[in-house]
Amino acid sequence: MTYRAPVSDYQFIFDHIVDFSAVLNSESFSDVDQDTVLAILEEAGKLASDVIAPLDRGGDLNPAQLVDGVVKTSPGFADALGQVAEGGWIGMLASPDNGGMGLPLTVGTAVNDMMSGACLALSLYPLMCQGQIEALEHHASDDLKAVYLPKLVSGEWCGTMNLTEPGAGSDVGALRTKAERNGDGSYSITGQKIFITWGDNDFSENVCHLVLARLPDGAPGTKGISLFMVPKVIPNEDGSLGEKNSLHVVSLEHKLGIHGSPTCVMEYDGAKGWLVGEEHQGMKCMFTMMNNARLGVGVQGVGIAEAATQKALAYAQGRVQGKSPLGNEGAGIIDHADVRRMLATMRADTFVARSIALACGVALDLGRTVPEQQARGAFLIPIAKAFSTDIGHEVAQTGVQVHGGMGYIEETGAAQYARDARITSIYEGTNGIQAMDLVGRKLMDGGEAAFALLDEIETFAEAARATLPKRAIAVWNSAETLREGLETVLTLPMNDRFGVAVPFLRAFARVLGGYFHLKAAIAEGGDGPRSRLAAFYIKRMLPEHRALLAQVRLGAQDIYALSPEDLTV
Ligand SMILES: Cc1cc2nc3c(=O)[nH]c(=O)nc-3n(C[C@H](O)[C@H](O)[C@H](O)COP(=O)(O)OP(=O)(O)OC[C@H]3O[C@@H](n4cnc5c(N)ncnc54)[C@H](O)[C@@H]3O)c2cc1C
């Protein structure tokens, strides 16, 4: 069973769960209409299902390799990425002024979901390029834009982001890569970066690295960091390719999953670079790139969850073990209550994670002109990143369980989803760091964006009582419990907040899930497959929020009460 892009699910979510019509009606996207969006989703769905998904297993079995200093990519990847570029998918979010499609982020998020479900390793390539294009659009000088943007948008060149160093992972401010002024407007970059996704390949004409480095007069920590464009091949003034830059791939990492994505150790040896944004303002520029990248990584979790659910469902229908408790002759294991429970959990959480990601996309699209929506988007980003990738990982693990022993055997592909999904909760800011961002920076507004979301949920649940009283009351109550939890979090000193950040983030996502499932059930008139899934979620999965929020009052004290010695047996 190969992956099929779930185009109808995006349509349903756009129409009934998130306010996508507001995006289409907004000034920012006056050129985009509903029919175009549907055609785009269908086209992307075909590419994901028919061209990209068939490469997933081959990429896993034939990892990218370093051969004579150049990364040799997995079979078929170059051709498929050529088709991704030709279709305009790399530049789908870029401004039409730079040759892009100028699509709403919400649509781009759905497309990235499909690409990730089809082949996560391959999908990282366009994702890195999209992030770089966005950073350049916002922060680069006109000269840099003129040289780099057309080539990046067309897909002739590709982009990477270089933050991580051996001593600087979550703590980006600890980086040691140096930048020196050359006196001619360019800079010399020296240092080593590790874990660089798609740091090289054997098909694009140029690889453009965005590198964080510190100038001699840069302050210690994140404040003194600058961002540089450091290309593999230095472009001439007319945009043609000139001499090779002094940088190279030292080695490729051997990883648990995403074998088709080359993860490179990069060495910059006085490489020529050009400043992006202002000196010492690199983190600000990088944050532009990281925000959308976080949403992009969030939907990687959704994509994997979708693919794992599809595979498990197909397997459970075909695999026969014992008699059907429902009396269906020759029925598969799907008739066993526990298997049906696992599949329903997978489907219910995939829907929640997808809805959260698309709601975040809508808020960020509307947030271009509406400050409250911008605040909502910022609040939802860590939830969309952390919850969705946790779900990708959990659903993929459950998918292995549904397959029984065959899930542990590589041939079915269920195990690959579990291995591939694991990284998504680590890179682009670990999920722990995301949760700290949620309870720290994202509550700096006194909880305004969070309370506004809770108000919206309660208003909807109140109105839904007339149609689905039990479900609506359960959702209303969950929002109220979360409100109390939020009020408690706001009273805590910061490190106590950090001690409860992860359960708080998950509780928030659980309640959002109740809201989105209730909306789905109401859209269906309270009777149908989505309503039955909503009932399953609200009765069985939503109550998790209570146990999670019970931890909120504890702060961090009981955690620190355990000394390192206590943890040693
Ligand atoms: C396959 C892969 C691809 C990657 N691609 C890229 C890329 O393209 N570009 C790039 O720059 N980087 C990339 N990375 C790096 C990735 O973003 C980092 O691995 C990640 O940010 C975590 O940093 P670290 O590995 O140093 O872990 P650490 O920072 O050492 O974290 C270890 C643990 O400690 C926790 N922790 C750390 N600090 C704190 C804190 N202050 N409070 C609470 N908990 C904390 C973390 O949550 C984590 O659980 C990639 C990594 C991998 C494995």
Coordinates of C-alpha atoms and ligand atoms in Angstrom, one line a residue:
M1 CA 0.0 0.0 0.0
T2 CA 1.6 3.3 -1.0
Y3 CA 0.7 6.7 0.3
R4 CA -2.2 8.6 -1.2
A5 CA -2.4 12.4 -0.5
P6 CA -5.5 13.2 1.6
V7 CA -6.7 16.1 -0.5
S8 CA -10.3 15.8 0.7
D9 CA -9.3 16.2 4.3
Y10 CA -7.6 19.6 3.6
Q11 CA -10.7 20.6 1.7
F12 CA -12.9 19.7 4.7
I13 CA -10.6 21.4 7.2
F14 CA -10.4 24.5 5.0
D15 CA -14.2 24.6 4.7
H16 CA -15.3 23.7 8.2
I17 CA -12.5 23.8 10.8
V18 CA -10.2 26.8 10.1
D19 CA -11.4 30.1 8.7
F20 CA -9.7 29.7 5.4
S21 CA -12.3 31.8 3.6
A22 CA -11.0 34.8 5.6
V23 CA -7.6 34.2 4.1
L24 CA -9.0 34.2 0.6
N25 CA -11.0 37.3 1.4
S26 CA -8.0 39.1 2.8
E27 CA -6.2 41.8 0.8
S28 CA -2.9 39.9 1.0
F29 CA -4.4 37.0 -1.2
S30 CA -6.9 38.8 -3.4
D31 CA -5.4 37.0 -6.5
V32 CA -6.1 33.5 -5.1
D33 CA -9.5 31.8 -5.2
Q34 CA -11.0 28.6 -4.0
D35 CA -10.9 26.8 -7.3
T36 CA -7.2 27.6 -7.8
V37 CA -6.5 26.3 -4.3
L38 CA -8.3 23.1 -5.0
A39 CA -6.5 22.6 -8.3
I40 CA -3.2 23.3 -6.5
L41 CA -3.9 20.8 -3.8
E42 CA -4.9 18.1 -6.3
E43 CA -1.8 18.8 -8.4
A44 CA 0.5 18.6 -5.3
G45 CA -1.3 15.5 -4.3
K46 CA -0.6 13.8 -7.6
L47 CA 3.1 14.7 -7.4
A48 CA 3.3 13.4 -3.8
S49 CA 1.4 10.2 -4.4
D50 CA 2.7 9.2 -7.8
V51 CA 6.2 10.7 -8.0
I52 CA 7.6 11.2 -4.5
A53 CA 6.0 8.4 -2.4
P54 CA 7.5 5.6 -4.6
L55 CA 11.0 6.8 -3.7
D56 CA 10.6 6.6 0.0
R57 CA 11.7 3.1 0.5
G58 CA 14.6 3.4 -1.9
G59 CA 15.9 6.4 -0.1
D60 CA 15.9 4.5 3.1
L61 CA 17.7 1.5 1.6
N62 CA 20.2 3.6 -0.4
P63 CA 21.2 6.5 1.8
A64 CA 22.9 9.6 0.4
Q65 CA 26.7 9.0 0.3
L66 CA 29.8 11.2 0.2
V67 CA 31.8 10.3 -2.9
D68 CA 35.0 12.3 -3.6
G69 CA 33.8 15.2 -1.6
V70 CA 30.4 15.4 -3.3
V71 CA 27.1 14.1 -1.9
K72 CA 25.6 11.4 -4.1
T73 CA 21.9 11.4 -3.6
S74 CA 19.5 8.5 -3.3
P75 CA 18.1 6.9 -6.5
G76 CA 15.4 9.0 -8.2
F77 CA 15.7 11.9 -5.9
A78 CA 17.3 14.3 -8.4
D79 CA 14.6 13.6 -11.0
A80 CA 11.8 14.0 -8.5
L81 CA 13.2 17.2 -7.0
G82 CA 13.5 18.4 -10.6
Q83 CA 9.8 17.9 -11.0
V84 CA 9.2 19.6 -7.6
A85 CA 11.1 22.6 -8.9
E86 CA 9.4 22.6 -12.3
G87 CA 6.0 22.5 -10.7
G88 CA 6.9 25.7 -8.9
W89 CA 6.6 24.1 -5.4
I90 CA 9.9 25.4 -4.1
G91 CA 8.8 29.0 -4.7
M92 CA 5.1 28.4 -3.8
L93 CA 5.2 30.8 -0.9
A94 CA 7.6 33.3 -2.5
S95 CA 6.4 36.6 -3.7
P96 CA 5.4 36.7 -7.4
D97 CA 7.9 39.7 -7.6
N98 CA 10.6 37.1 -7.2
G99 CA 9.0 34.5 -9.5
G100 CA 7.1 32.7 -6.8
M101 CA 3.4 31.7 -6.6
G102 CA 2.6 33.9 -3.6
L103 CA 0.3 31.3 -2.1
P104 CA -1.0 31.5 1.5
L105 CA 1.1 29.7 4.1
T106 CA -2.0 27.6 4.9
V107 CA -1.9 26.1 1.4
G108 CA 1.9 25.7 1.6
T109 CA 1.4 23.9 4.9
A110 CA -1.0 21.4 3.3
V111 CA 1.4 20.9 0.4
N112 CA 4.3 20.3 2.8
D113 CA 2.1 17.8 4.8
M114 CA 1.7 15.8 1.6
M115 CA 5.3 15.9 0.6
S116 CA 6.4 14.8 4.1
G117 CA 3.9 12.0 4.1
A118 CA 5.2 10.9 0.7
C119 CA 8.9 11.0 1.6
L120 CA 10.2 12.9 4.6
A121 CA 13.8 12.7 3.6
L122 CA 13.2 14.2 0.1
S123 CA 10.7 16.8 1.4
L124 CA 13.4 18.4 3.6
Y125 CA 15.1 19.8 0.4
P126 CA 12.2 22.1 -0.6
L127 CA 11.5 23.0 3.0
M128 CA 15.1 24.3 3.5
C129 CA 14.9 26.3 0.3
Q130 CA 11.5 27.8 1.3
G131 CA 12.9 28.9 4.6
Q132 CA 16.0 30.5 3.0
I133 CA 13.9 32.3 0.4
E134 CA 11.7 33.7 3.1
A135 CA 14.7 34.9 5.1
L136 CA 16.2 36.6 2.0
E137 CA 12.9 38.2 1.1
H138 CA 12.7 39.8 4.5
H139 CA 16.3 40.7 5.3
A140 CA 18.7 40.6 2.3
S141 CA 20.0 43.6 0.5
D142 CA 18.5 44.3 -3.0
D143 CA 21.8 43.1 -4.5
L144 CA 21.7 39.8 -2.8
K145 CA 18.1 39.4 -3.6
A146 CA 18.7 40.0 -7.3
V147 CA 21.4 37.4 -7.5
Y148 CA 20.0 34.6 -5.3
L149 CA 16.2 34.8 -5.2
P150 CA 15.4 34.0 -8.9
K151 CA 17.7 31.0 -8.8
L152 CA 16.4 29.7 -5.5
V153 CA 12.8 30.2 -6.4
S154 CA 13.3 28.4 -9.8
G155 CA 15.0 25.5 -7.9
E156 CA 18.2 25.8 -9.9
W157 CA 20.1 26.6 -6.7
C158 CA 19.1 25.3 -3.2
G159 CA 19.4 26.6 0.3
T160 CA 20.5 25.3 3.7
M161 CA 20.5 26.7 7.3
N162 CA 23.6 26.4 9.4
L163 CA 23.1 27.0 13.1
T164 CA 24.3 23.9 14.9
E165 CA 27.9 23.3 16.0
P166 CA 29.3 20.6 18.3
G167 CA 29.2 23.0 21.3
A168 CA 26.1 24.9 20.2
G169 CA 22.9 23.1 19.7
S170 CA 19.9 24.4 21.7
D171 CA 22.2 27.1 22.9
V172 CA 22.8 28.7 19.6
G173 CA 24.5 31.7 21.3
A174 CA 27.5 29.4 22.2
L175 CA 28.6 29.2 18.6
R176 CA 32.3 29.6 17.7
T177 CA 32.2 30.2 13.9
K178 CA 34.0 33.4 13.1
A179 CA 33.3 36.1 10.6
E180 CA 35.8 38.7 9.5
R181 CA 35.3 41.8 7.4
N182 CA 37.2 41.6 4.1
G183 CA 37.0 45.4 3.6
D184 CA 35.2 45.0 0.2
G185 CA 31.7 44.4 1.6
S186 CA 32.3 40.6 1.8
Y187 CA 33.3 38.6 4.9
S188 CA 35.5 35.5 5.6
I189 CA 33.7 32.7 7.4
T190 CA 35.7 30.1 9.4
G191 CA 34.3 27.3 11.5
Q192 CA 32.5 24.0 11.6
K193 CA 28.8 23.3 11.4
I194 CA 27.3 20.0 12.1
F195 CA 24.0 18.2 11.2
I196 CA 23.4 20.4 8.2
T197 CA 20.4 19.1 6.3
W198 CA 20.9 18.7 2.5
G199 CA 24.3 20.4 3.0
D200 CA 25.2 19.2 -0.5
N201 CA 23.9 17.3 -3.5
D202 CA 24.8 16.1 -7.0
F203 CA 22.2 17.9 -9.1
S204 CA 21.6 21.5 -8.2
E205 CA 24.0 24.1 -9.7
N206 CA 24.8 25.8 -6.4
V207 CA 24.2 25.2 -2.7
C208 CA 23.6 28.4 -0.8
H209 CA 24.3 28.2 2.9
L210 CA 22.9 30.7 5.4
V211 CA 25.5 30.6 8.2
L212 CA 25.4 32.1 11.7
A213 CA 28.8 33.4 12.8
R214 CA 30.2 36.0 15.1
L215 CA 32.2 39.1 14.1
P216 CA 35.2 40.1 16.2
D217 CA 33.2 42.9 17.9
G218 CA 30.1 40.7 18.3
A219 CA 28.9 40.5 21.9
P220 CA 28.9 37.0 23.5
G221 CA 25.7 35.0 23.4
T222 CA 22.9 35.4 20.8
K223 CA 23.1 39.2 20.7
G224 CA 26.4 39.2 18.8
I225 CA 25.6 36.8 16.1
S226 CA 25.3 37.8 12.4
L227 CA 23.9 35.9 9.4
F228 CA 25.8 35.3 6.2
M229 CA 25.0 34.0 2.7
V230 CA 27.9 31.6 1.9
P231 CA 27.5 29.9 -1.5
K232 CA 29.2 26.7 -2.5
V233 CA 30.1 28.4 -5.9
I234 CA 30.5 32.2 -5.8
P235 CA 28.2 33.9 -8.4
N236 CA 29.7 36.5 -10.7
E237 CA 28.0 39.9 -10.8
D238 CA 25.9 38.8 -13.8
G239 CA 24.6 35.8 -11.8
S240 CA 26.7 33.3 -13.7
L241 CA 28.7 30.9 -11.6
G242 CA 32.3 31.8 -10.8
E243 CA 34.9 30.2 -8.6
K244 CA 34.3 27.5 -6.0
N245 CA 34.2 28.8 -2.4
S246 CA 36.5 27.5 0.4
L247 CA 34.0 25.2 2.1
H248 CA 33.4 21.5 2.0
V249 CA 31.5 18.6 3.4
V250 CA 33.6 16.8 5.9
S251 CA 31.3 13.8 6.4
L252 CA 27.7 12.6 6.5
E253 CA 26.0 11.5 9.7
H254 CA 24.8 7.9 10.0
K255 CA 21.2 8.2 11.3
L256 CA 18.3 6.3 12.7
G257 CA 16.1 7.5 9.9
I258 CA 15.6 9.9 7.0
H259 CA 18.5 8.2 5.2
G260 CA 17.8 9.9 1.9
S261 CA 18.4 13.3 3.5
P262 CA 22.2 14.0 3.5
T263 CA 23.0 15.4 7.0
C264 CA 26.4 17.0 6.6
V265 CA 29.3 18.2 8.7
M266 CA 30.4 21.4 7.0
E267 CA 33.8 23.1 7.2
Y268 CA 34.1 26.7 6.3
D269 CA 37.7 27.7 5.8
G270 CA 37.8 31.4 5.3
A271 CA 34.8 31.0 2.9
K272 CA 33.5 34.2 1.3
G273 CA 30.2 35.3 2.6
W274 CA 27.8 38.2 2.4
L275 CA 25.9 39.7 5.2
V276 CA 22.1 39.1 5.4
G277 CA 20.4 41.8 7.4
E278 CA 22.4 44.0 9.8
E279 CA 25.6 43.0 11.6
H280 CA 24.9 41.4 15.0
Q281 CA 21.2 41.0 14.1
G282 CA 21.5 37.4 12.8
M283 CA 19.2 35.8 15.2
K284 CA 16.4 38.1 14.3
C285 CA 16.8 37.2 10.6
M286 CA 17.1 33.5 11.5
F287 CA 13.9 33.7 13.5
T288 CA 12.0 34.7 10.4
M289 CA 13.2 31.5 8.8
M290 CA 12.7 29.4 11.9
N291 CA 9.1 30.4 12.5
N292 CA 7.9 29.0 9.2
A293 CA 10.4 26.1 9.4
R294 CA 8.8 25.2 12.7
L295 CA 5.4 25.0 11.1
G296 CA 7.0 23.1 8.2
V297 CA 8.5 20.6 10.7
G298 CA 5.2 20.4 12.5
V299 CA 3.4 19.2 9.4
Q300 CA 6.2 16.6 8.9
G301 CA 4.7 15.0 11.9
V302 CA 1.2 15.2 10.4
G303 CA 2.5 13.8 7.1
I304 CA 4.1 10.8 8.7
A305 CA 1.0 10.2 10.9
E306 CA -1.2 10.2 7.8
A307 CA 1.1 7.8 5.9
A308 CA 1.4 5.5 8.9
T309 CA -2.3 5.5 9.5
Q310 CA -3.0 4.6 5.8
K311 CA -0.5 1.8 5.9
A312 CA -1.8 0.4 9.2
L313 CA -5.4 0.6 8.1
A314 CA -4.7 -1.3 4.9
Y315 CA -2.8 -4.0 6.8
A316 CA -5.4 -4.4 9.4
Q317 CA -8.1 -5.0 6.8
G318 CA -6.1 -7.7 5.1
R319 CA -4.5 -9.6 8.0
V320 CA -6.7 -12.3 9.4
Q321 CA -6.1 -13.6 12.9
G322 CA -8.9 -15.4 14.7
K323 CA -12.6 -15.0 14.2
S324 CA -14.2 -11.6 14.0
P325 CA -15.9 -10.7 17.3
L326 CA -18.4 -9.0 15.1
G327 CA -19.2 -12.2 13.2
N328 CA -17.8 -11.0 9.8
E329 CA -16.6 -14.0 7.8
G330 CA -12.9 -13.7 6.9
A331 CA -12.6 -10.2 8.4
G332 CA -9.1 -8.9 9.2
I333 CA -7.7 -7.9 12.6
I334 CA -9.5 -4.6 12.2
D335 CA -12.5 -6.2 13.8
H336 CA -10.7 -6.8 17.1
A337 CA -11.6 -4.1 19.5
D338 CA -8.0 -3.2 20.5
V339 CA -6.9 -2.9 16.8
R340 CA -9.9 -0.8 16.0
R341 CA -9.0 1.4 19.0
M342 CA -5.5 1.8 17.8
L343 CA -6.6 2.8 14.3
A344 CA -9.2 5.2 15.6
T345 CA -6.6 6.8 17.9
M346 CA -4.2 7.2 14.9
R347 CA -6.9 8.8 12.7
A348 CA -8.3 11.0 15.5
D349 CA -4.9 12.4 16.4
T350 CA -3.8 12.9 12.8
F351 CA -6.9 15.1 12.3
V352 CA -6.1 17.1 15.4
A353 CA -2.5 17.7 14.5
R354 CA -3.4 18.6 10.9
S355 CA -6.1 21.0 12.1
I356 CA -3.7 22.7 14.6
A357 CA -1.1 23.1 11.9
L358 CA -3.6 24.6 9.4
A359 CA -5.2 26.8 12.1
C360 CA -1.6 28.1 12.7
G361 CA -1.2 28.7 8.9
V362 CA -4.5 30.7 8.8
A363 CA -3.5 32.8 11.8
L364 CA -0.1 33.6 10.2
D365 CA -1.7 34.4 6.8
L366 CA -4.2 36.7 8.4
G367 CA -1.6 38.0 10.8
R368 CA 0.1 39.9 7.9
T369 CA -2.5 42.6 8.5
V370 CA -4.3 41.7 11.7
P371 CA -2.2 42.0 14.9
E372 CA -4.4 39.7 17.0
Q373 CA -4.0 37.0 14.4
Q374 CA -0.3 37.5 14.3
A375 CA -0.3 36.9 18.1
R376 CA -2.4 33.8 17.6
G377 CA -0.1 32.4 15.0
A378 CA 2.9 33.0 17.2
F379 CA 1.2 31.3 20.1
L380 CA 0.2 28.3 18.0
I381 CA 3.6 27.7 16.4
P382 CA 5.2 25.9 19.3
I383 CA 2.0 23.8 19.7
A384 CA 1.9 23.0 15.9
K385 CA 5.6 22.1 16.0
A386 CA 5.8 20.0 19.2
F387 CA 2.3 18.4 19.4
S388 CA 2.2 17.5 15.7
T389 CA 5.7 15.9 15.7
D390 CA 5.0 14.0 19.0
I391 CA 1.8 12.7 17.3
G392 CA 3.8 11.8 14.1
H393 CA 6.1 9.7 16.3
E394 CA 3.3 8.2 18.5
V395 CA 1.1 7.4 15.5
A396 CA 4.0 5.8 13.6
Q397 CA 4.8 3.7 16.7
T398 CA 1.2 2.6 17.0
G399 CA 1.3 1.8 13.3
V400 CA 4.2 -0.7 14.0
Q401 CA 2.0 -2.2 16.8
V402 CA -0.9 -2.7 14.4
H403 CA 1.4 -4.6 12.1
G404 CA 2.5 -6.9 14.9
G405 CA 5.8 -8.7 14.1
M406 CA 5.6 -7.5 10.5
G407 CA 5.8 -3.9 11.8
Y408 CA 9.2 -4.7 13.2
I409 CA 10.3 -6.2 9.9
E410 CA 11.5 -3.5 7.5
E411 CA 9.8 -4.7 4.4
T412 CA 6.4 -3.3 5.4
G413 CA 7.7 0.2 5.7
A414 CA 5.9 0.7 9.1
A415 CA 9.2 0.7 10.9
Q416 CA 10.6 3.3 8.5
Y417 CA 7.9 5.8 9.5
A418 CA 8.7 5.2 13.1
R419 CA 12.4 5.8 12.5
D420 CA 11.9 8.7 10.2
A421 CA 9.5 10.5 12.5
R422 CA 11.8 10.4 15.5
I423 CA 14.0 13.3 14.4
T424 CA 11.0 15.7 14.0
S425 CA 10.7 16.2 17.7
I426 CA 14.4 17.0 18.0
Y427 CA 15.4 19.3 15.2
E428 CA 14.2 22.9 14.6
G429 CA 14.2 23.4 18.4
T430 CA 13.5 20.3 20.5
N431 CA 9.9 19.9 21.7
G432 CA 11.0 20.7 25.2
I433 CA 12.4 24.0 24.0
Q434 CA 9.1 24.6 22.0
A435 CA 7.1 24.1 25.2
M436 CA 9.4 26.5 27.1
D437 CA 8.8 29.0 24.3
L438 CA 5.0 28.5 24.8
V439 CA 5.0 29.2 28.5
G440 CA 7.7 31.8 28.4
R441 CA 7.8 34.1 25.4
K442 CA 4.4 33.3 24.1
L443 CA 2.7 34.2 27.4
M444 CA 4.5 37.5 27.7
D445 CA 1.2 39.1 26.6
G446 CA -0.3 38.0 29.9
G447 CA -2.0 35.1 28.1
E448 CA -4.1 37.3 25.9
A449 CA -3.7 35.2 22.7
A450 CA -4.3 32.0 24.7
F451 CA -7.4 33.4 26.5
A452 CA -8.8 34.6 23.2
L453 CA -8.6 31.0 21.8
L454 CA -10.3 29.6 24.9
D455 CA -13.1 32.2 24.6
E456 CA -13.6 31.1 21.0
I457 CA -13.8 27.4 22.0
E458 CA -16.3 28.1 24.7
T459 CA -18.5 30.3 22.5
F460 CA -18.5 27.5 19.9
A461 CA -19.2 24.8 22.4
E462 CA -22.0 26.8 24.0
A463 CA -23.7 27.1 20.6
A464 CA -23.1 23.4 19.8
R465 CA -25.0 22.4 22.9
A466 CA -28.3 22.5 20.9
T467 CA -27.1 19.8 18.5
L468 CA -24.6 17.7 20.4
P469 CA -25.1 18.5 24.1
K470 CA -22.8 15.8 25.7
R471 CA -19.9 16.4 23.3
A472 CA -20.3 20.2 23.5
I473 CA -20.4 20.2 27.4
A474 CA -17.3 18.0 27.5
V475 CA -15.4 20.4 25.2
W476 CA -16.7 23.5 27.1
N477 CA -15.6 22.0 30.4
S478 CA -12.1 21.1 29.0
A479 CA -11.6 24.7 27.9
E480 CA -12.6 25.9 31.4
T481 CA -10.2 23.5 33.1
L482 CA -7.5 24.7 30.7
R483 CA -8.3 28.3 31.5
E484 CA -7.7 27.5 35.2
G485 CA -4.4 25.8 34.3
L486 CA -3.4 28.8 32.2
E487 CA -4.1 31.2 35.1
T488 CA -1.9 29.0 37.3
V489 CA 0.9 28.9 34.8
L490 CA 0.9 32.7 34.6
T491 CA 1.5 32.9 38.4
L492 CA 4.5 30.7 38.3
P493 CA 8.1 31.9 38.3
M494 CA 9.8 31.1 35.0
N495 CA 11.7 28.0 35.9
D496 CA 8.6 26.5 37.5
R497 CA 6.8 27.2 34.3
F498 CA 9.5 25.3 32.5
G499 CA 8.9 22.4 34.8
V500 CA 5.3 22.1 33.5
A501 CA 5.8 23.3 30.0
V502 CA 5.5 20.0 28.2
P503 CA 2.3 18.8 29.9
F504 CA 0.8 22.2 29.5
L505 CA 1.5 22.3 25.8
R506 CA 0.0 18.9 25.3
A507 CA -3.1 19.8 27.4
F508 CA -3.6 22.8 25.2
A509 CA -3.4 20.7 22.1
R510 CA -5.8 18.1 23.5
V511 CA -8.4 20.8 24.2
L512 CA -7.9 22.3 20.7
G513 CA -8.4 18.8 19.4
G514 CA -11.8 18.6 21.3
Y515 CA -12.8 21.9 19.6
F516 CA -11.8 20.8 16.1
H517 CA -13.5 17.4 16.4
L518 CA -16.6 19.1 17.7
K519 CA -16.6 21.5 14.8
A520 CA -16.2 18.5 12.4
A521 CA -19.2 16.7 14.0
I522 CA -21.3 19.8 13.8
A523 CA -20.4 20.4 10.2
E524 CA -21.6 16.9 9.5
G525 CA -24.9 17.5 11.3
G526 CA -23.9 15.2 14.3
D527 CA -24.1 12.0 12.4
G528 CA -21.5 10.4 10.1
P529 CA -17.9 9.2 10.2
R530 CA -16.4 12.5 11.4
S531 CA -19.0 12.7 14.2
R532 CA -18.3 9.1 15.3
L533 CA -14.5 9.9 15.3
A534 CA -15.3 13.1 17.3
A535 CA -17.2 11.1 19.9
F536 CA -14.3 8.6 20.2
Y537 CA -11.8 11.5 20.7
I538 CA -13.9 13.5 23.1
K539 CA -14.8 10.5 25.2
R540 CA -11.5 8.7 25.2
M541 CA -8.7 11.1 24.3
L542 CA -9.8 14.5 25.5
P543 CA -9.9 13.6 29.2
E544 CA -6.1 13.3 29.1
H545 CA -6.0 17.1 29.5
R546 CA -7.1 16.7 33.2
A547 CA -4.2 14.5 34.2
L548 CA -1.8 16.8 32.2
L549 CA -3.1 19.9 33.9
A550 CA -2.9 18.3 37.4
Q551 CA 0.9 18.7 37.0
V552 CA 0.7 22.4 36.3
R553 CA 0.3 23.3 40.0
L554 CA 3.5 21.4 40.8
G555 CA 6.0 23.8 39.2
A556 CA 9.5 22.4 39.1
Q557 CA 10.0 21.8 42.9
D558 CA 9.2 18.1 43.0
I559 CA 11.4 17.6 39.9
Y560 CA 14.5 19.2 41.5
A561 CA 13.7 17.3 44.8
L562 CA 15.2 14.4 42.9
S563 CA 18.9 14.8 42.9
P564 CA 21.2 13.2 40.3
E565 CA 22.2 10.7 43.0
D566 CA 18.5 9.8 43.5
L567 CA 18.3 8.9 39.9
T568 CA 21.3 6.6 40.1
V569 CA 20.4 3.0 41.2
Ligands
LIG1 C1 19.0 14.8 11.2 C2 19.3 16.1 11.8 C3 19.1 17.2 10.9 C4 19.4 18.5 11.4 N1 19.4 19.6 10.5 C5 19.9 20.8 10.9 C6 20.1 21.8 10.0 O1 19.8 21.7 8.8 N2 20.7 23.0 10.5 C7 21.1 23.1 11.8 O2 21.6 24.2 12.1 N3 20.8 22.2 12.7 C8 20.3 21.0 12.3 N4 20.1 20.0 13.2 C9 20.5 20.2 14.6 C10 19.3 20.2 15.5 O3 18.5 21.4 15.3 C11 19.8 20.1 16.9 O4 20.2 18.7 17.1 C12 18.7 20.4 18.0 O5 18.5 21.8 17.9 C13 19.2 20.1 19.4 O6 20.5 20.5 19.7 P1 21.5 19.4 20.3 O7 21.5 18.2 19.4 O8 22.8 20.0 20.5 O9 20.9 18.9 21.6 P2 21.1 19.7 23.0 O10 21.0 21.1 22.9 O11 22.4 19.2 23.6 O12 19.9 19.1 23.8 C14 19.9 17.8 24.5 C15 18.6 17.8 25.4 O13 18.7 18.8 26.4 C16 17.5 19.7 26.3 N5 17.9 21.1 26.6 C17 19.0 21.7 26.1 N6 19.0 23.0 26.5 C18 17.9 23.1 27.3 C19 17.4 24.2 28.1 N7 17.9 25.4 28.1 N8 16.3 23.9 28.8 C20 15.7 22.7 28.8 N9 16.1 21.7 28.1 C21 17.3 21.9 27.4 C22 17.0 19.5 24.9 O14 15.6 19.7 24.8 C23 17.3 18.0 24.6 O15 16.3 17.2 25.2 C24 19.8 18.7 12.8 C25 19.9 17.6 13.6 C26 19.7 16.3 13.1 C27 19.9 15.2 14.0

